[in-house]
Tab-separated table of C-alpha atoms and ligand atoms in Angstrom:
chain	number	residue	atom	x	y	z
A	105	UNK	CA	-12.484	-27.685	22.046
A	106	UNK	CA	-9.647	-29.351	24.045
A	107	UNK	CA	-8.759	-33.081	23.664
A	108	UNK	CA	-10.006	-34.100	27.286
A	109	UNK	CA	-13.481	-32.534	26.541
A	110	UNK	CA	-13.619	-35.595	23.708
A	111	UNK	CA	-12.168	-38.364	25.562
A	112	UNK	CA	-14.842	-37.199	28.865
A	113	UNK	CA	-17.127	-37.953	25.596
A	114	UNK	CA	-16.011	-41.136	24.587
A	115	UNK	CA	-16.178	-42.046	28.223
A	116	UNK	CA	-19.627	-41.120	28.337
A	117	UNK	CA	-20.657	-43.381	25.637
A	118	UNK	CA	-18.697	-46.074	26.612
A	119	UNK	CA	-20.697	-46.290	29.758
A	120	UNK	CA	-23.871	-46.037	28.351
A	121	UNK	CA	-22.850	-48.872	25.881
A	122	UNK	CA	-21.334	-50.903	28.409
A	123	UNK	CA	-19.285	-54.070	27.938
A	124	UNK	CA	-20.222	-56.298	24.611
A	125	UNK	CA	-21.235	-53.078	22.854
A	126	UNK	CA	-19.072	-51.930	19.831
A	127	UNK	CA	-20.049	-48.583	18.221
A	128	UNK	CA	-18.674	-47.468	15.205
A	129	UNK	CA	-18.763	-44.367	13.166
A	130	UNK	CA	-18.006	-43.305	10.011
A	131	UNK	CA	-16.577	-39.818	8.648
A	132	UNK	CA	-18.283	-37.636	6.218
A	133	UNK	CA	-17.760	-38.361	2.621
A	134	UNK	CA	-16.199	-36.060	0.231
A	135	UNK	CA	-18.928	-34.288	-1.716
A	136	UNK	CA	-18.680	-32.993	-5.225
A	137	UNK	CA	-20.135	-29.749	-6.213
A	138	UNK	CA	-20.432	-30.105	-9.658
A	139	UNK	CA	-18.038	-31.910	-12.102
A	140	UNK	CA	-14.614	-32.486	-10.138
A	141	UNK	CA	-14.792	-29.886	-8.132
A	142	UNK	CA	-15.411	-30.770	-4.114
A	143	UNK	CA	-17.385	-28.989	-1.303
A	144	UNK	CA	-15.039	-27.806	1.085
A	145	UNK	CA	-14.953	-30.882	3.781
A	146	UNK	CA	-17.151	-30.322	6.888
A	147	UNK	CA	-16.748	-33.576	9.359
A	148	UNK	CA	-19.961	-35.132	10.398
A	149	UNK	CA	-21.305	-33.906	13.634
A	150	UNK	CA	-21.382	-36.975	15.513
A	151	UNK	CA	-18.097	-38.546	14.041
A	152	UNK	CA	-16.239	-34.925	15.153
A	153	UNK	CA	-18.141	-34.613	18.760
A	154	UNK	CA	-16.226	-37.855	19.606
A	155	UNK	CA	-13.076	-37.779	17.603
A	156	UNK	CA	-12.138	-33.761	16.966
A	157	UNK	CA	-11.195	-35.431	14.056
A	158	UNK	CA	-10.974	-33.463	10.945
A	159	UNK	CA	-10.280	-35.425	8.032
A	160	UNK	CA	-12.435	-37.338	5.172
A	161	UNK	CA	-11.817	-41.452	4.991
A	162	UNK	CA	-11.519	-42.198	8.737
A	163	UNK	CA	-13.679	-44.750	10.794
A	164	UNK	CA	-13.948	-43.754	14.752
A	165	UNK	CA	-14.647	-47.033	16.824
A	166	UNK	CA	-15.427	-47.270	20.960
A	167	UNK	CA	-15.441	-50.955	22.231
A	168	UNK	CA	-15.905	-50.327	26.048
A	169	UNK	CA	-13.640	-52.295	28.126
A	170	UNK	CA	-11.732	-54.052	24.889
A	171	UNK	CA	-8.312	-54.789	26.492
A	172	UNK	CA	-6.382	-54.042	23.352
A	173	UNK	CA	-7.497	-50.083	23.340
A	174	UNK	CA	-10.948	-49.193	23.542
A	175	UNK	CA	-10.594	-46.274	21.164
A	176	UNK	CA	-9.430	-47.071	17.596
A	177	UNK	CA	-9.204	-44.822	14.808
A	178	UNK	CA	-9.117	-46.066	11.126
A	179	UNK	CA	-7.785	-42.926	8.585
A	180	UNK	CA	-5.595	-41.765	5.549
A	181	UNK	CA	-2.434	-43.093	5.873
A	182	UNK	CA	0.625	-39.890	5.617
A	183	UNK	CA	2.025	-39.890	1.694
A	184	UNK	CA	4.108	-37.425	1.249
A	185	UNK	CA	2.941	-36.508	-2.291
A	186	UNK	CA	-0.646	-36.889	-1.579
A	187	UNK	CA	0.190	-34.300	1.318
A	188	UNK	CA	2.009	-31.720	-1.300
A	189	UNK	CA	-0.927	-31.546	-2.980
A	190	UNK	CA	-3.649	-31.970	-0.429
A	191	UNK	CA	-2.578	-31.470	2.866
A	192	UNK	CA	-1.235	-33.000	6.014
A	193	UNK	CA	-2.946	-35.986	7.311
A	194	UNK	CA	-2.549	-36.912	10.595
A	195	UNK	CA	-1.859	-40.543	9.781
A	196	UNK	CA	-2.226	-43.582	12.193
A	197	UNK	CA	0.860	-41.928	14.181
A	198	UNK	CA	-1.067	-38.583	14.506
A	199	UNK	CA	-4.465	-40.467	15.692
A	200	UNK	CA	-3.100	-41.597	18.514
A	201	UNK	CA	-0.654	-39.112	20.007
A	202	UNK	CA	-2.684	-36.140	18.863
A	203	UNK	CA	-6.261	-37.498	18.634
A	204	UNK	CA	-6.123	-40.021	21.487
A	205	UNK	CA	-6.782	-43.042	20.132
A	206	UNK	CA	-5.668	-46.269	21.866
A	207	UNK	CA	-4.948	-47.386	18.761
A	208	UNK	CA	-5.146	-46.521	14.876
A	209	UNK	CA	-4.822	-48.385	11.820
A	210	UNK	CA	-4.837	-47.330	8.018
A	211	UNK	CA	-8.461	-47.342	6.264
A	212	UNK	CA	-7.661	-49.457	3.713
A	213	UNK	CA	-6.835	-52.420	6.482
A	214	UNK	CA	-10.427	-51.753	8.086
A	215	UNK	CA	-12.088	-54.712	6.056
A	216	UNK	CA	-9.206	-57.150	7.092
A	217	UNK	CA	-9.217	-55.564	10.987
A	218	UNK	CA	-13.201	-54.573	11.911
A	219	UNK	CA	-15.157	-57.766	11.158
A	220	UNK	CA	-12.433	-59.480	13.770
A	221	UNK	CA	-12.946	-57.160	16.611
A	222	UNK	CA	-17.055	-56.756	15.569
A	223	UNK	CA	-16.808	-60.792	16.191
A	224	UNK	CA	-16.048	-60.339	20.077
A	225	UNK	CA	-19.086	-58.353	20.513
A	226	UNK	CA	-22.927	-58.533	21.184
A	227	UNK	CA	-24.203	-55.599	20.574
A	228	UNK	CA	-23.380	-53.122	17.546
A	229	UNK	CA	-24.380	-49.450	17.996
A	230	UNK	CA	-24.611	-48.019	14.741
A	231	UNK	CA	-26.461	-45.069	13.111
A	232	UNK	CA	-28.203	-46.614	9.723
A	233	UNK	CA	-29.551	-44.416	6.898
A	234	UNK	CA	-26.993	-41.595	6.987
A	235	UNK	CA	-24.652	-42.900	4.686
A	236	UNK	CA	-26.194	-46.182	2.315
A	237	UNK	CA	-23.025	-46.500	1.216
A	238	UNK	CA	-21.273	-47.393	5.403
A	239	UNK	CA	-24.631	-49.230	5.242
A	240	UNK	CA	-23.441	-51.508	2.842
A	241	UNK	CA	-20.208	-52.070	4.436
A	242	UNK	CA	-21.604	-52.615	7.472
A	243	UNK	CA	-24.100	-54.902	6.425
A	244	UNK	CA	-20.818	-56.574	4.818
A	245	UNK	CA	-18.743	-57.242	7.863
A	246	UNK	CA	-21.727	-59.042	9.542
A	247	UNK	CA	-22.707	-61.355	6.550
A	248	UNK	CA	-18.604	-62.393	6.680
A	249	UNK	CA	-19.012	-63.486	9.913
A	250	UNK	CA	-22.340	-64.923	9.579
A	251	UNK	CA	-20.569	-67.183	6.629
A	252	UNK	CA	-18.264	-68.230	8.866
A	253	UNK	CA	-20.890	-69.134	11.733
A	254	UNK	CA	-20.378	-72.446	10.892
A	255	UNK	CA	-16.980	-73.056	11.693
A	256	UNK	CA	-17.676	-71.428	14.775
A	257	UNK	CA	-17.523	-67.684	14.374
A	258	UNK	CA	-19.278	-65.394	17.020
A	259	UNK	CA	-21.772	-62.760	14.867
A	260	UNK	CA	-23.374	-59.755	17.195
A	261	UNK	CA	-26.765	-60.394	17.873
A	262	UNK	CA	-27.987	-56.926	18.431
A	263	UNK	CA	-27.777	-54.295	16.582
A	264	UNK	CA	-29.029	-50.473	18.456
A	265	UNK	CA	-29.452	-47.395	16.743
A	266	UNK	CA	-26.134	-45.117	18.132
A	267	UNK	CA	-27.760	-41.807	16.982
A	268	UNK	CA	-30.374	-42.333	20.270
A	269	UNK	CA	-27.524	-42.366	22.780
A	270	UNK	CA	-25.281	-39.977	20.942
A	271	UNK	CA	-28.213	-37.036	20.280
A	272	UNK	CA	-29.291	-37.407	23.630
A	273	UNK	CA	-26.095	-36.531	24.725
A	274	UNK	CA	-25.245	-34.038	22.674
A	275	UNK	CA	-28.895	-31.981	23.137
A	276	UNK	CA	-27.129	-31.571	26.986
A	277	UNK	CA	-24.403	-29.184	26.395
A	278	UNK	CA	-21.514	-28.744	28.627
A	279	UNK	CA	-19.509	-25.751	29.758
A	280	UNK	CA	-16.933	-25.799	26.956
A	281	UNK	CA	-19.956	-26.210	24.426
A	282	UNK	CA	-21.972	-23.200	26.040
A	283	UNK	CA	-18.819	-21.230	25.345
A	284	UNK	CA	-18.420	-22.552	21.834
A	285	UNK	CA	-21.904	-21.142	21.331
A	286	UNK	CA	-21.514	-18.177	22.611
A	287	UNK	CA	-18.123	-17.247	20.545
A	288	UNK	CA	-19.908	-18.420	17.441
A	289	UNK	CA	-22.923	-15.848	18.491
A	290	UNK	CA	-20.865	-13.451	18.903
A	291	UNK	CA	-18.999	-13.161	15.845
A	292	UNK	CA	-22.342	-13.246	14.465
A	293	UNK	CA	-23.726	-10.693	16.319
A	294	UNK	CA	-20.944	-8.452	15.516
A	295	UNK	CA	-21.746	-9.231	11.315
A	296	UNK	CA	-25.516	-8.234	11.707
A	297	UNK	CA	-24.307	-4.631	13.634
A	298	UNK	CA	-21.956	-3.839	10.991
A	299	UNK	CA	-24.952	-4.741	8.353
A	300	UNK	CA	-27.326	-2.683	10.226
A	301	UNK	CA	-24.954	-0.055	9.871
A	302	UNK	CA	-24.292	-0.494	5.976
A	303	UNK	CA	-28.025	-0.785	4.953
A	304	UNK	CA	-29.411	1.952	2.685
A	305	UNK	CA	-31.492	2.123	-0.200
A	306	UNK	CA	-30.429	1.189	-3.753
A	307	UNK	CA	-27.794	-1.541	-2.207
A	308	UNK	CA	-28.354	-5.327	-3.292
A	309	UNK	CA	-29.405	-7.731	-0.909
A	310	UNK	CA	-25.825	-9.573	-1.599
A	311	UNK	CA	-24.204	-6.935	-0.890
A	312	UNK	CA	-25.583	-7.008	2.445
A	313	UNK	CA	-24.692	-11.229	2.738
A	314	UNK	CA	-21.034	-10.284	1.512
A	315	UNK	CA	-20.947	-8.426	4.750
A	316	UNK	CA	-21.839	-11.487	6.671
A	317	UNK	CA	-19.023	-14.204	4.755
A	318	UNK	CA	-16.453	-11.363	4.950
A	319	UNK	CA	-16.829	-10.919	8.906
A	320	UNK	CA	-17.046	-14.158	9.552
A	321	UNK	CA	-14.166	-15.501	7.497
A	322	UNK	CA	-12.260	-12.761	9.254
A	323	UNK	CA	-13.223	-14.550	12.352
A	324	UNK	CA	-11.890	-17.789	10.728
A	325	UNK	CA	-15.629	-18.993	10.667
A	326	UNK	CA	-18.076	-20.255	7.807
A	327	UNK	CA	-21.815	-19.695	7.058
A	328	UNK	CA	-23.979	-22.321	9.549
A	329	UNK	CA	-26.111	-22.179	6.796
A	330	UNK	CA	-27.537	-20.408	3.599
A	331	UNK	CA	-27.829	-16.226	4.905
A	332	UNK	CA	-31.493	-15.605	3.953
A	333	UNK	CA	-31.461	-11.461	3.011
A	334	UNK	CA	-34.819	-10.406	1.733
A	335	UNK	CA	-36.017	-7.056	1.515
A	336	UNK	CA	-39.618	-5.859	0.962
A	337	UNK	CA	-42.049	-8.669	-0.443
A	338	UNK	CA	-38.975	-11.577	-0.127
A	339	UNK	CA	-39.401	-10.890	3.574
A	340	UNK	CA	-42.289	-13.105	3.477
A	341	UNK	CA	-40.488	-15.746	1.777
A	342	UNK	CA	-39.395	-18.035	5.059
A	343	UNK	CA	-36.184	-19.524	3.030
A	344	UNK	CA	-35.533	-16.968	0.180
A	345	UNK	CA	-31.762	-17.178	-0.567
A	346	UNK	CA	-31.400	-15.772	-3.563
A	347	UNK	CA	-30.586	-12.671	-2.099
A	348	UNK	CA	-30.412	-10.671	-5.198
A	349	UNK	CA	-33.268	-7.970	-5.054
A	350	UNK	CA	-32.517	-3.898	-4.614
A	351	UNK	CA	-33.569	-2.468	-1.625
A	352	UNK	CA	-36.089	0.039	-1.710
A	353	UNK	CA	-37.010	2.957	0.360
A	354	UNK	CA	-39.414	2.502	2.681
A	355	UNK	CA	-39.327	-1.928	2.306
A	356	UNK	CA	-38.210	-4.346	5.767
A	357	UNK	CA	-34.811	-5.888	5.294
A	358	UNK	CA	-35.121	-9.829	7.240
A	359	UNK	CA	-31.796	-11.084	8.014
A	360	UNK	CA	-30.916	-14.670	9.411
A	361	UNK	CA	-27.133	-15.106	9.092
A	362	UNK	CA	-25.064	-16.722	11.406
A	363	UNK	CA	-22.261	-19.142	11.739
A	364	UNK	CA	-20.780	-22.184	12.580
A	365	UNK	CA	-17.098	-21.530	14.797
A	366	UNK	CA	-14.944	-24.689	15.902
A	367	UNK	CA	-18.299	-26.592	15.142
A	368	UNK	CA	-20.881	-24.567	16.985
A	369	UNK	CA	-23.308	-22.948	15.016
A	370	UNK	CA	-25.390	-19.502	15.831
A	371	UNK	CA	-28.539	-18.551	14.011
A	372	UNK	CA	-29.821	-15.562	14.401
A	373	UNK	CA	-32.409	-13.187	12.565
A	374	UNK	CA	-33.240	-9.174	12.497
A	375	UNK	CA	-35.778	-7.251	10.370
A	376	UNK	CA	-34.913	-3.726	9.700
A	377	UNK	CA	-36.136	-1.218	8.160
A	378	UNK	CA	-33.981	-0.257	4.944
A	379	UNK	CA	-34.722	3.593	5.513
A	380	UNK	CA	-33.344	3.575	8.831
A	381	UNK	CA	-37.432	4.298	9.914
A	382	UNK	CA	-39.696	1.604	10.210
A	383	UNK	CA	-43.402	3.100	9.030
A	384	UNK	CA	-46.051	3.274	11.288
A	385	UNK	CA	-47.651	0.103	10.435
A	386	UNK	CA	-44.223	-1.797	9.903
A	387	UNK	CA	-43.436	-0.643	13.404
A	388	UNK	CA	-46.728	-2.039	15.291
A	389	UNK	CA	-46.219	-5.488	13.825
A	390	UNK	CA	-42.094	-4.970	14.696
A	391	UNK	CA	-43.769	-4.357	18.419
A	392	UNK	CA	-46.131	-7.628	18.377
A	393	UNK	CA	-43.022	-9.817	17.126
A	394	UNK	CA	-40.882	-8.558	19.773
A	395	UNK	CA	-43.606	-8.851	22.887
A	396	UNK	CA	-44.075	-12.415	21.533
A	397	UNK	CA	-40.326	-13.288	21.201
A	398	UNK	CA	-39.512	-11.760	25.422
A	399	UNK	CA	-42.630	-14.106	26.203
A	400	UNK	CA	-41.254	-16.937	24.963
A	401	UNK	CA	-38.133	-15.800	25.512
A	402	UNK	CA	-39.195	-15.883	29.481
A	403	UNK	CA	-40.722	-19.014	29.400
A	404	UNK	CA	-37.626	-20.929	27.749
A	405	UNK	CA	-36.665	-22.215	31.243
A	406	UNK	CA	-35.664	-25.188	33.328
A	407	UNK	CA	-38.530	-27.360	33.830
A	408	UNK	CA	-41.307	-25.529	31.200
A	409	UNK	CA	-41.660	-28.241	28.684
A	410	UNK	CA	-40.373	-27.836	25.173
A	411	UNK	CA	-43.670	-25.863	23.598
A	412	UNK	CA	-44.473	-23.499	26.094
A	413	UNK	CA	-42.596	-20.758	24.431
A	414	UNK	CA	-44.324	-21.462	21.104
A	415	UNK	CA	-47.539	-21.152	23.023
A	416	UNK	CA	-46.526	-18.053	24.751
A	417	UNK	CA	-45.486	-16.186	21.018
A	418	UNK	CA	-48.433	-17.314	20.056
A	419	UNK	CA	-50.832	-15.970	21.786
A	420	UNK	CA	-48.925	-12.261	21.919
A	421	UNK	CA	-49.366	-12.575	17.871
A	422	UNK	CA	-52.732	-13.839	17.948
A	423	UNK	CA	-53.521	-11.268	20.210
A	424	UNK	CA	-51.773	-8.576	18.329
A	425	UNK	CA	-52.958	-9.574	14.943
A	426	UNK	CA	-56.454	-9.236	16.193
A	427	UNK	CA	-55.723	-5.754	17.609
A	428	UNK	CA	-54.694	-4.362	14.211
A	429	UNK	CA	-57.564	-5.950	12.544
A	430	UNK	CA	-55.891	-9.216	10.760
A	431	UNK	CA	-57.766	-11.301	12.415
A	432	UNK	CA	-61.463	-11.561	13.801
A	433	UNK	CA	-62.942	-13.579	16.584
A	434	UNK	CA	-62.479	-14.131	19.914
A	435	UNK	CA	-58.690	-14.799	21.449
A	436	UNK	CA	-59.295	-18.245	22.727
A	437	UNK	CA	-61.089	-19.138	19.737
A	438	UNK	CA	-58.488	-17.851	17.136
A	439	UNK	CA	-55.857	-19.550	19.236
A	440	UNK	CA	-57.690	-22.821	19.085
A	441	UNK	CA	-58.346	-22.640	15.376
A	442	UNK	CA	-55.158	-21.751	14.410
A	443	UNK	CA	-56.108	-18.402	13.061
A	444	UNK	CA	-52.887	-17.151	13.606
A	445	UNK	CA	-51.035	-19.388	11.250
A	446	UNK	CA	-51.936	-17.312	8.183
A	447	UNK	CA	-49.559	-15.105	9.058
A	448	UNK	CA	-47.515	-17.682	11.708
A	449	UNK	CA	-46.751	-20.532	10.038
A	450	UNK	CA	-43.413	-21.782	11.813
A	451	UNK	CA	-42.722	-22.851	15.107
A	452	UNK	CA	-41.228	-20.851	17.408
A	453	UNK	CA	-37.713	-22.516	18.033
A	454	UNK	CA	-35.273	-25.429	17.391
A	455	UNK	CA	-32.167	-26.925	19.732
A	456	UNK	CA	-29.027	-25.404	18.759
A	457	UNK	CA	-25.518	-27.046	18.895
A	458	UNK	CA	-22.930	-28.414	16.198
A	459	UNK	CA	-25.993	-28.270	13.798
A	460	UNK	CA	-27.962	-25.741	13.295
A	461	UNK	CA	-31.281	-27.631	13.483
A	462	UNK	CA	-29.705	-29.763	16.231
A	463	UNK	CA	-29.988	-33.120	16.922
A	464	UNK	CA	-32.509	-34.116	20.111
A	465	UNK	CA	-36.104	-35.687	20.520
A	466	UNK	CA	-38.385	-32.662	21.252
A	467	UNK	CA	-40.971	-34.965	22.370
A	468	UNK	CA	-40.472	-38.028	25.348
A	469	UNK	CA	-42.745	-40.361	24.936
A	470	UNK	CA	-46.522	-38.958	24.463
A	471	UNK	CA	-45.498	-35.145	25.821
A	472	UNK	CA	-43.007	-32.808	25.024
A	473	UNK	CA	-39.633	-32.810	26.796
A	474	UNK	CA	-38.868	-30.584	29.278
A	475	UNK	CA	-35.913	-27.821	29.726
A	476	UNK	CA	-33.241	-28.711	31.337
A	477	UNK	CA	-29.856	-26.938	32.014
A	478	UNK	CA	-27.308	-26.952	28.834
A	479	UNK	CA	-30.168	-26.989	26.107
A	480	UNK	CA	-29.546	-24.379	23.726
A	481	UNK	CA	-32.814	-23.430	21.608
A	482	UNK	CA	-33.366	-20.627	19.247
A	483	UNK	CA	-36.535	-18.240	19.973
A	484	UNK	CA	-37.930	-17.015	16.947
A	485	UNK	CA	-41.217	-16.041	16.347
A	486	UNK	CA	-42.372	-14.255	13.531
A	487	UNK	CA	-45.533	-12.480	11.630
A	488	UNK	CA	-45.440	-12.295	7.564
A	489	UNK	CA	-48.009	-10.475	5.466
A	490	UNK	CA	-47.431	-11.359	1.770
A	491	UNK	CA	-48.951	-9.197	-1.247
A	492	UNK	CA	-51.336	-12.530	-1.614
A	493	UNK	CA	-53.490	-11.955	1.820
A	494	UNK	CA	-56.637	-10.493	1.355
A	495	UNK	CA	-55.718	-7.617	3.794
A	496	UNK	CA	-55.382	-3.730	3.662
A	497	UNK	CA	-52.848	-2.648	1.269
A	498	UNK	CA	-50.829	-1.066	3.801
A	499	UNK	CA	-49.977	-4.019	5.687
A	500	UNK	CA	-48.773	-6.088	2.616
A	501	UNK	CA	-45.235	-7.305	2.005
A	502	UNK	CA	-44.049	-6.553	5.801
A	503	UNK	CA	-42.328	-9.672	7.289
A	504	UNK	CA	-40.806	-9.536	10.705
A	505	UNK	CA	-38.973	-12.298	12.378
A	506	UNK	CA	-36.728	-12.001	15.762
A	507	UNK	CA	-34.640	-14.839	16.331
A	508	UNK	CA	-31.788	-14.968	19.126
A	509	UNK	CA	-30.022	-18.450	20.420
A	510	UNK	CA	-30.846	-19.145	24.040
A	511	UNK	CA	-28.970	-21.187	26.588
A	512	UNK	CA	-31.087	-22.603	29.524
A	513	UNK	CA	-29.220	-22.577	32.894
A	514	UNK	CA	-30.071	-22.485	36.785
A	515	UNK	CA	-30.872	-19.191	36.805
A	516	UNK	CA	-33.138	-18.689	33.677
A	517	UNK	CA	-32.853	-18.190	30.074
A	518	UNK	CA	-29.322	-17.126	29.073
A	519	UNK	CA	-29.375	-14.970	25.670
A	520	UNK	CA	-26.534	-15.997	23.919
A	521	UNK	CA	-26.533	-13.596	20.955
A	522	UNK	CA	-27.614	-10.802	23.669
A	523	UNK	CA	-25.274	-7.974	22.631
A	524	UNK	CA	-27.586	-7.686	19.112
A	525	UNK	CA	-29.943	-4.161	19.573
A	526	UNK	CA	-33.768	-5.589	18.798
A	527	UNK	CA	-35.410	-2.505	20.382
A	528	UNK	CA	-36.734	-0.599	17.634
A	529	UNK	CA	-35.621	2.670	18.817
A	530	UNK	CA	-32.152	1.229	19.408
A	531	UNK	CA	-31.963	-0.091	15.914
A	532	UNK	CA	-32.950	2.836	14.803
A	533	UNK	CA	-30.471	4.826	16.120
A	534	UNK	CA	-27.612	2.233	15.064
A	535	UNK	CA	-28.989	2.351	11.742
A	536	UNK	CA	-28.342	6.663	11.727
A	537	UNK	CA	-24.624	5.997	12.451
B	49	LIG	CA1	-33.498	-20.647	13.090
């Protein structure tokens, strides 16, 4: 993402904030894994989205029309030996020639530096309950000035939560984010072919995720999130990662991998069949799943509101289930009842952008918000039969989801993670390869 697509960002906020406003946002912490051992450092969304800011210990703050800079950036100061062992920091020098700040100070100066600026302004926009521990410092800053009210010190009277501004804005993605999507869908399309291709019986579902980390570290990307790889019966565990069971002949494989490149994350699922066949039966409820994903699929457009897909997939599956015999009744009735979500039991989607369950009210007011051009939503319905349902035998332990990320622009739903075969015959024949 270029520099001017984060200062257009800043800019953005600014205005919505207006003059008086101060927001101010913290970087991730550092978090430990287990002893003294650290997760590898992943910014926070909103702190990168305005900064492109990389490093841990650094303080982004916007004070709209402040004549001394409007941008400042708190963060590591450079130290040469810290560097050696560490890496380079940008430093205070960095933040502003590189990162764009009007200004830039060292964190450890912040509580001498912030109250004092926080002072001029009414209104604080802040996003409480992410990190107790900003909380706290926050919370700080204010009661200094409050002690000082007496002698004539200004405190902010307002305080707004940032995180409605900023998600709002980042649910609407621009041109450069679209992109970012699509790259990021991309390499993970290309990971699930190759895996389609590699799947056989007697491999170990982690053999099948080691595909996945090794083509996307080769695209200099990470995991978005845990891989869930779960063959025969663990396809009908929605979040099974522990990805250690054999596949057998004749079982589903259900894959969701995907990625997160330059921050932008892809999520995307496939259900094979581990044989390179699916079975009669595994391939009529592979048939329902996919009608009900192109329904909703089709109805993820500008101006539908936000559950009309859902409602589309579900009525293919209710109407599909109650074709094979899963369920009884009439259509309208099951639908109303909620029949289907014995075998149903998630929705059909989620926005998509620098988090994989994206930020972004789903619901304005009493209704639910409408498409609009630059949401990004995943479509992934699904139908899951476990051992436990008191169905035939033949239909136990076959779990299908379909998941692809979907743009929505001008001229209808744009499937970012398109180039992924879902076709059954198709994956078929990329599986004999
Ligand atoms: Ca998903």
């Amino acid at each position: 993402m270029n520099s001017k697509e984060f200062a257009r960002r800043r800019r953005q906020l600014m205005h919505m904030i207006g003059h008086g406003g101060i927001a101010i946002l913290p970087a991730a912490p550092v978090r430990t894994r287990s002893r003294d051992i650290e997760y590898r450092f992943r910014q926070d969304s909103d702190f990168y989205y305005l900064s492109g800011f990389a490093e841990p210990d650094a303080v982004a703050v916007l004070i709209p029309g402040r004549d001394n800079g409007e941008y400042l950036l708190f963060c590591r100061e450079r130290d040469a030996n810290k560097e050696l062992w560490d890496g380079s920091r940008a430093g205070p020098g960095g933040a502003i020639s590189t990162f764009g700040a009007d200004d830039a100070f060292p964190i450890d100066d912040i509580d001498d530096i912030l109250p004092g600026i926080m002072e001029s302004c009414k209104r604080v926009y802040y996003t409480m309950g992410v990190y107790p521990e900003f909380d706290s410092r926050i919370a700080d800053w204010v009661n200094s000035l409050r002690a000082r009210e007496s002698s004539g010190v200004h405190t902010p009277q307002e305080f707004v939560a940032l995180d409605h501004l900023l998600h709002d804005m980042r649910l609407y993605k621009s041109r450069a984010e679209i992109s970012a999507l699509r790259k990021s869908a991309k390499v993970a399309v290309n990971a699930h072919t190759q895996a389609m291709q590699m799947v056989r019986p007697g491999l170990y579902e982690y053999e099948v995720e080691a595909e996945f980390v090794r083509e996307f570290r080769r695209n200099d990307a990470w995991v978005s999130y845990n891989p869930i790889v779960g063959a025969g019966a663990n396809t009908c565990t929605l979040h099974y990662i522990e990805n250690n069971a054999c596949l057998e002949d004749g079982d589903l494989l259900l894959i969701d991998a995907g990625c997160e490149l330059d921050y932008y994350a892809s999520d995307i699922t496939r259900t094979i069949p581990v044989s390179g066949r699916f079975s009669p039966e595994q391939r009529v409820v592979y048939d329902i799943v996919l009608e009900a994903q192109l329904a909703a699929i089709d109805k993820t457009v500008k101006d539908n509101h936000w559950n009309e897909p859902h409602d589309a997939a579900v009525k293919v599956i209710t109407r599909g289930l109650k074709k094979i015999g899963l369920l009884d009744g009439t259509l309208s009735r099951l639908i109303r009842d909620g029949a289907y979500k014995e075998f149903f039991m998630h929705r059909t989607g989620h926005w998509l952008g620098m988090d994989v369950h994206d930020v972004g009210d789903y619901k304005v007011g009493d209704g639910w918000r409408l498409f609009e051009t630059g949401m990004v939503t995943t479509v992934e319905p699904g139908i899951y039969i476990p051992a436990s349902r008191k169905v035939p035998a033949r239909w136990r332990n076959i779990g299908i989801r379909i998941e692809d990320d979907v743009a929505v622009t001008n001229s209808g739903p744009d499937v970012l993670s398109k180039g992924l075969v879902k076709d059954p015959d198709e994956v078929e024949s990329l599986m004999q390869r």
